[in-house]
Amino acid sequence: MTIKDTVKEKYAEAALKVLGGEKGRCGPVSDNLYDTSEKSGLPEGAVLASLGCGNPTALADLHEGEVVLDLGSGGGIDVLLSAKRVGAKGKAYGLDMTDEMLALARANQAKAGATNVEFLKGEIENIPLPSAAVDVIISNCVINLSADKSRVLKEAFRVLRPNGRFAVSDVVCRGEIPDAVRRSMELWVGCIAGALEEKEYERLLREAGFTDISIEPTRVYEFTDAGIDDVLAREISGRVMGAFIRASKPALR
Ligand SMILES: C[S@@+](CC[C@H](N)C(=O)[O-])C[C@H]1O[C@@H](n2cnc3c(N)ncnc32)[C@H](O)[C@@H]1O
């Protein structure tokens, strides 16, 4: 099985759980990300399905009329929040490869009555949109899951308009993570083991063409209750972070 198949299977399972009324979970990282006023305006299924590690829409500074694309949109929480911020003249796209997640997201869209929203099926390594089609790329705890992050960042750059913004929440690590963790598919899907080292993230963004790059830690994880081996937990403690990653596509000259 490839990493992609494993990720798909895991998130299909998570989507079906939420459709059955249970809460989704992404390792130890996805609690209390949204404030009550944000959650209260959304269908319960979108809130239950939240599997992110940050709140990119709160940090992305979205404006009316903008076009936003959420990479790995899951149950759609950040797409629905973005849609409110960009208003009727704007548009919010969600992109996900897992059919069950798309079904859940579309059900949540219907419940929310959001008309400026479209969920697309596809892979973030191969974004099904033309070049220079969006103003802002957001994403919440997804890029770490990709086995080809360089390609994801190049695709993000391609679909952004000149002056477009990349405003993403993701898990990053500081320094090398032990091989035992890297090898653990379970942790990978739990949003930890695929995390890029922060300097490597910056390097790949620069290589893709981005400028004004910043990586700002929003939470540092302690793994005492994460259900992983104590020795490993101690080793990675304090070195795995939820971060907000910002970058821009330069203007045309
Ligand atoms: C950790 S969940 C995050 C979902 C959502 N962003 C949120 O905050 O709730 C990861 C989502 O990304 C999707 N995903 C993972 N890898 C992907 C890929 N390579 N292409 C498209 N979607 C992907 C999964 O299907 C899943 O819905």
Coordinates of C-alpha atoms and ligand atoms in Angstrom, one line a residue:
M1 CA 0.0 0.0 0.0
T2 CA 1.3 3.5 -0.8
I3 CA 1.3 6.3 1.7
K4 CA -1.5 7.9 -0.3
D5 CA -3.7 4.7 0.0
T6 CA -3.1 4.6 3.7
V7 CA -4.0 8.2 4.2
K8 CA -7.1 7.8 2.0
E9 CA -8.3 4.8 4.0
K10 CA -7.7 6.5 7.3
Y11 CA -9.6 9.6 6.4
A12 CA -12.4 7.7 4.8
E13 CA -12.8 6.0 8.1
A14 CA -12.7 9.3 9.9
A15 CA -15.4 10.8 7.6
L16 CA -17.7 7.8 8.1
K17 CA -17.3 8.2 11.9
V18 CA -18.4 11.8 11.7
L19 CA -21.3 10.9 9.5
G20 CA -22.2 8.5 12.3
G21 CA -22.1 11.4 14.8
E22 CA -18.7 10.8 16.4
K23 CA -15.8 13.3 16.6
G24 CA -12.9 13.1 14.2
R25 CA -9.4 13.1 15.6
C26 CA -5.9 13.8 14.1
G27 CA -3.4 12.4 16.6
P28 CA -2.9 14.6 19.6
V29 CA -3.2 17.9 17.7
S30 CA -6.7 19.0 16.9
D31 CA -8.4 20.3 20.1
N32 CA -9.8 23.8 20.7
L33 CA -8.8 25.4 17.4
Y34 CA -11.9 27.5 16.8
D35 CA -13.7 29.9 19.1
T36 CA -17.3 29.5 20.0
S37 CA -18.6 32.3 17.7
E38 CA -16.9 30.6 14.7
K39 CA -18.3 27.1 15.6
S40 CA -21.8 28.3 16.4
G41 CA -22.4 29.5 12.8
L42 CA -21.4 26.1 11.3
P43 CA -23.2 22.7 10.8
E44 CA -22.3 20.3 13.6
G45 CA -20.9 17.8 11.1
A46 CA -18.3 20.4 10.0
V47 CA -17.1 21.0 13.6
L48 CA -17.0 17.3 14.5
A49 CA -15.0 16.6 11.4
S50 CA -12.3 19.2 12.2
L51 CA -9.0 17.4 12.0
G52 CA -6.7 20.4 11.6
C53 CA -3.8 21.6 13.7
G54 CA -4.5 25.4 13.5
N55 CA -7.0 27.9 12.3
P56 CA -5.7 29.2 9.0
T57 CA -8.8 31.4 8.3
A58 CA -8.2 33.3 11.5
L59 CA -4.7 34.2 10.5
A60 CA -5.0 34.5 6.7
D61 CA -6.6 38.0 6.6
L62 CA -9.2 37.2 3.9
H63 CA -11.0 40.0 2.1
E64 CA -14.4 40.3 0.4
G65 CA -14.4 39.1 -3.2
E66 CA -11.3 36.9 -2.9
V67 CA -10.9 33.4 -4.2
V68 CA -9.6 30.9 -1.6
L69 CA -8.5 27.3 -2.1
D70 CA -8.2 24.9 0.9
L71 CA -5.8 22.0 0.2
G72 CA -7.1 18.9 1.9
S73 CA -10.4 20.4 2.9
G74 CA -11.7 17.3 4.9
G75 CA -15.2 18.0 6.3
G76 CA -15.0 21.6 5.0
I77 CA -14.7 23.7 8.2
D78 CA -12.1 26.1 6.9
V79 CA -13.8 26.3 3.5
L80 CA -17.2 27.3 5.1
L81 CA -15.4 29.8 7.4
S82 CA -13.5 31.3 4.4
A83 CA -16.7 31.5 2.3
K84 CA -18.3 33.7 5.0
R85 CA -15.2 36.0 4.9
V86 CA -15.0 36.4 1.1
G87 CA -18.8 36.9 0.8
A88 CA -21.0 36.4 -2.2
K89 CA -18.6 38.0 -4.7
G90 CA -15.8 35.7 -3.6
K91 CA -15.5 31.9 -3.8
A92 CA -14.0 29.2 -1.5
Y93 CA -12.8 25.9 -3.1
G94 CA -12.0 22.8 -1.1
L95 CA -9.9 20.1 -2.6
D96 CA -9.7 16.6 -1.2
M97 CA -8.9 13.1 -2.6
T98 CA -11.1 11.1 -0.3
D99 CA -14.6 10.4 -1.5
E100 CA -16.1 10.0 2.0
M101 CA -14.6 13.4 3.1
L102 CA -16.0 15.1 -0.1
A103 CA -19.5 13.6 0.7
L104 CA -19.3 14.9 4.2
A105 CA -18.1 18.3 3.1
R106 CA -20.8 18.6 0.5
A107 CA -23.5 17.6 3.1
N108 CA -22.1 20.3 5.4
Q109 CA -22.2 22.9 2.6
A110 CA -25.8 22.0 1.9
K111 CA -26.7 22.4 5.6
A112 CA -24.8 25.7 5.8
G113 CA -26.6 26.9 2.6
A114 CA -23.3 28.1 1.2
T115 CA -23.5 29.0 -2.5
N116 CA -20.1 30.5 -3.0
V117 CA -18.4 27.1 -2.2
E118 CA -17.2 24.3 -4.4
F119 CA -15.6 21.0 -3.3
L120 CA -13.3 19.5 -5.9
K121 CA -12.0 15.9 -6.0
G122 CA -8.3 15.6 -6.6
E123 CA -4.8 15.5 -5.2
I124 CA -2.9 18.4 -3.8
E125 CA 0.1 17.3 -5.8
N126 CA -1.9 17.9 -8.9
I127 CA -4.4 20.7 -8.3
P128 CA -7.3 20.6 -10.7
L129 CA -7.4 24.3 -11.3
P130 CA -5.8 26.5 -14.0
S131 CA -2.8 28.6 -13.3
A132 CA -3.3 32.0 -11.5
A133 CA -6.8 31.1 -10.5
V134 CA -6.8 31.9 -6.7
D135 CA -5.9 34.7 -4.4
V136 CA -5.2 32.7 -1.2
I137 CA -4.2 29.1 -0.5
I138 CA -5.1 27.8 2.9
S139 CA -4.6 24.4 4.3
N140 CA -4.9 22.8 7.7
C141 CA -2.7 19.9 8.7
V142 CA -2.5 18.3 5.3
I143 CA 0.8 19.1 3.5
N144 CA 2.6 17.1 6.2
L145 CA 0.7 14.0 4.9
S146 CA 2.0 14.3 1.3
A147 CA 4.8 12.1 0.2
D148 CA 5.8 14.8 -2.4
K149 CA 5.7 18.1 -0.5
S150 CA 8.0 19.9 -3.1
R151 CA 5.4 19.2 -5.8
V152 CA 2.5 20.4 -3.5
L153 CA 4.3 23.7 -3.0
K154 CA 5.0 24.1 -6.7
E155 CA 1.4 23.4 -7.5
A156 CA 0.3 25.9 -4.9
F157 CA 2.5 28.5 -6.5
R158 CA 1.2 27.8 -9.9
V159 CA -2.5 28.2 -9.1
L160 CA -1.9 31.4 -7.1
R161 CA -2.2 34.8 -8.9
P162 CA 0.7 37.1 -8.8
N163 CA 0.6 38.8 -5.3
G164 CA -1.3 35.7 -4.0
R165 CA -0.8 34.5 -0.5
F166 CA 0.0 31.1 1.0
A167 CA -1.4 31.0 4.5
V168 CA -1.2 27.5 5.9
S169 CA -1.4 25.7 9.3
D170 CA 0.7 22.6 9.4
V171 CA 2.8 20.5 11.7
V172 CA 6.6 21.2 11.4
C173 CA 9.5 19.9 13.5
R174 CA 12.6 21.5 14.7
G175 CA 15.7 19.4 14.1
E176 CA 15.6 15.8 12.9
I177 CA 12.9 13.4 14.1
P178 CA 14.1 9.8 14.9
D179 CA 13.7 7.2 12.2
A180 CA 11.5 5.1 14.4
V181 CA 8.9 7.9 14.3
R182 CA 9.4 8.5 10.6
R183 CA 8.7 4.9 9.9
S184 CA 5.5 4.8 11.8
M185 CA 2.7 5.0 9.3
E186 CA 0.2 5.3 12.1
L187 CA 1.8 8.5 13.4
W188 CA 2.2 9.7 9.8
V189 CA -1.5 9.6 9.3
G190 CA -1.9 11.1 12.8
C191 CA -0.3 14.2 11.4
I192 CA 3.1 13.9 13.0
A193 CA 5.7 11.8 11.3
G194 CA 5.4 13.4 7.9
A195 CA 6.1 16.9 9.3
L196 CA 8.9 18.8 7.5
E197 CA 11.8 20.2 9.4
E198 CA 11.1 24.0 9.5
K199 CA 14.2 25.0 7.5
E200 CA 13.5 22.4 4.9
Y201 CA 9.9 23.8 4.6
E202 CA 11.3 27.2 4.0
R203 CA 13.8 25.9 1.4
L204 CA 11.1 24.1 -0.5
L205 CA 8.9 27.2 -0.5
R206 CA 11.8 29.3 -1.8
E207 CA 12.5 26.7 -4.5
A208 CA 8.9 26.8 -5.6
G209 CA 9.2 30.6 -6.1
F210 CA 7.7 32.0 -3.0
T211 CA 9.0 35.1 -1.2
D212 CA 8.2 36.8 2.2
I213 CA 8.3 33.4 3.9
S214 CA 7.7 33.1 7.6
I215 CA 7.0 30.1 9.9
E216 CA 5.5 31.0 13.2
P217 CA 4.9 28.3 15.9
T218 CA 1.3 28.4 17.2
R219 CA 1.5 25.4 19.6
V220 CA 4.3 23.2 20.7
Y221 CA 3.2 19.6 21.4
E222 CA 4.0 17.5 24.4
F223 CA 3.4 13.9 23.7
T224 CA 2.8 12.7 27.3
D225 CA -0.8 11.6 26.6
A226 CA -0.5 10.8 22.9
G227 CA -0.5 7.0 23.4
I228 CA 3.0 6.6 21.9
D229 CA 6.0 5.0 23.5
D230 CA 7.4 7.1 26.5
V231 CA 11.0 7.2 25.3
L232 CA 9.9 8.4 21.8
A233 CA 7.5 10.8 23.4
R234 CA 10.4 12.3 25.5
E235 CA 12.7 12.4 22.4
I236 CA 10.3 14.4 20.2
S237 CA 8.7 16.5 23.0
G238 CA 9.0 20.2 22.3
R239 CA 10.3 19.7 18.8
V240 CA 7.0 19.1 17.0
M241 CA 4.9 22.2 16.5
G242 CA 1.7 23.4 15.0
A243 CA 2.8 26.4 12.9
F244 CA 1.4 29.1 10.7
I245 CA 3.3 29.3 7.5
R246 CA 3.0 32.4 5.3
A247 CA 4.5 33.1 1.9
S248 CA 3.7 35.2 -1.2
K249 CA 3.8 34.8 -4.9
P250 CA 5.7 37.8 -6.2
A251 CA 3.9 40.4 -8.3
L252 CA 4.4 40.5 -12.1
R253 CA 7.1 42.9 -13.2
Ligands
LIG1 C1 -5.8 15.9 8.7 S1 -7.2 15.9 7.7 C2 -7.5 17.7 7.7 C3 -8.8 18.1 7.1 C4 -9.2 19.5 7.2 N1 -8.2 20.4 6.6 C5 -9.4 20.0 8.6 O1 -8.8 20.9 9.1 O2 -10.3 19.4 9.3 C6 -6.4 15.6 6.1 C7 -7.4 15.7 4.9 O3 -6.5 15.8 3.7 C8 -6.9 14.9 2.8 N2 -5.7 14.6 2.0 C9 -4.6 14.0 2.5 N3 -3.6 13.9 1.6 C10 -4.1 14.4 0.4 C11 -3.7 14.6 -0.9 N4 -2.4 14.2 -1.2 N5 -4.5 15.1 -1.8 C12 -5.7 15.5 -1.5 N6 -6.3 15.4 -0.3 C13 -5.5 14.8 0.7 C14 -7.5 13.8 3.5 O4 -8.4 13.1 2.7 C15 -8.2 14.5 4.7 O5 -9.5 14.9 4.4

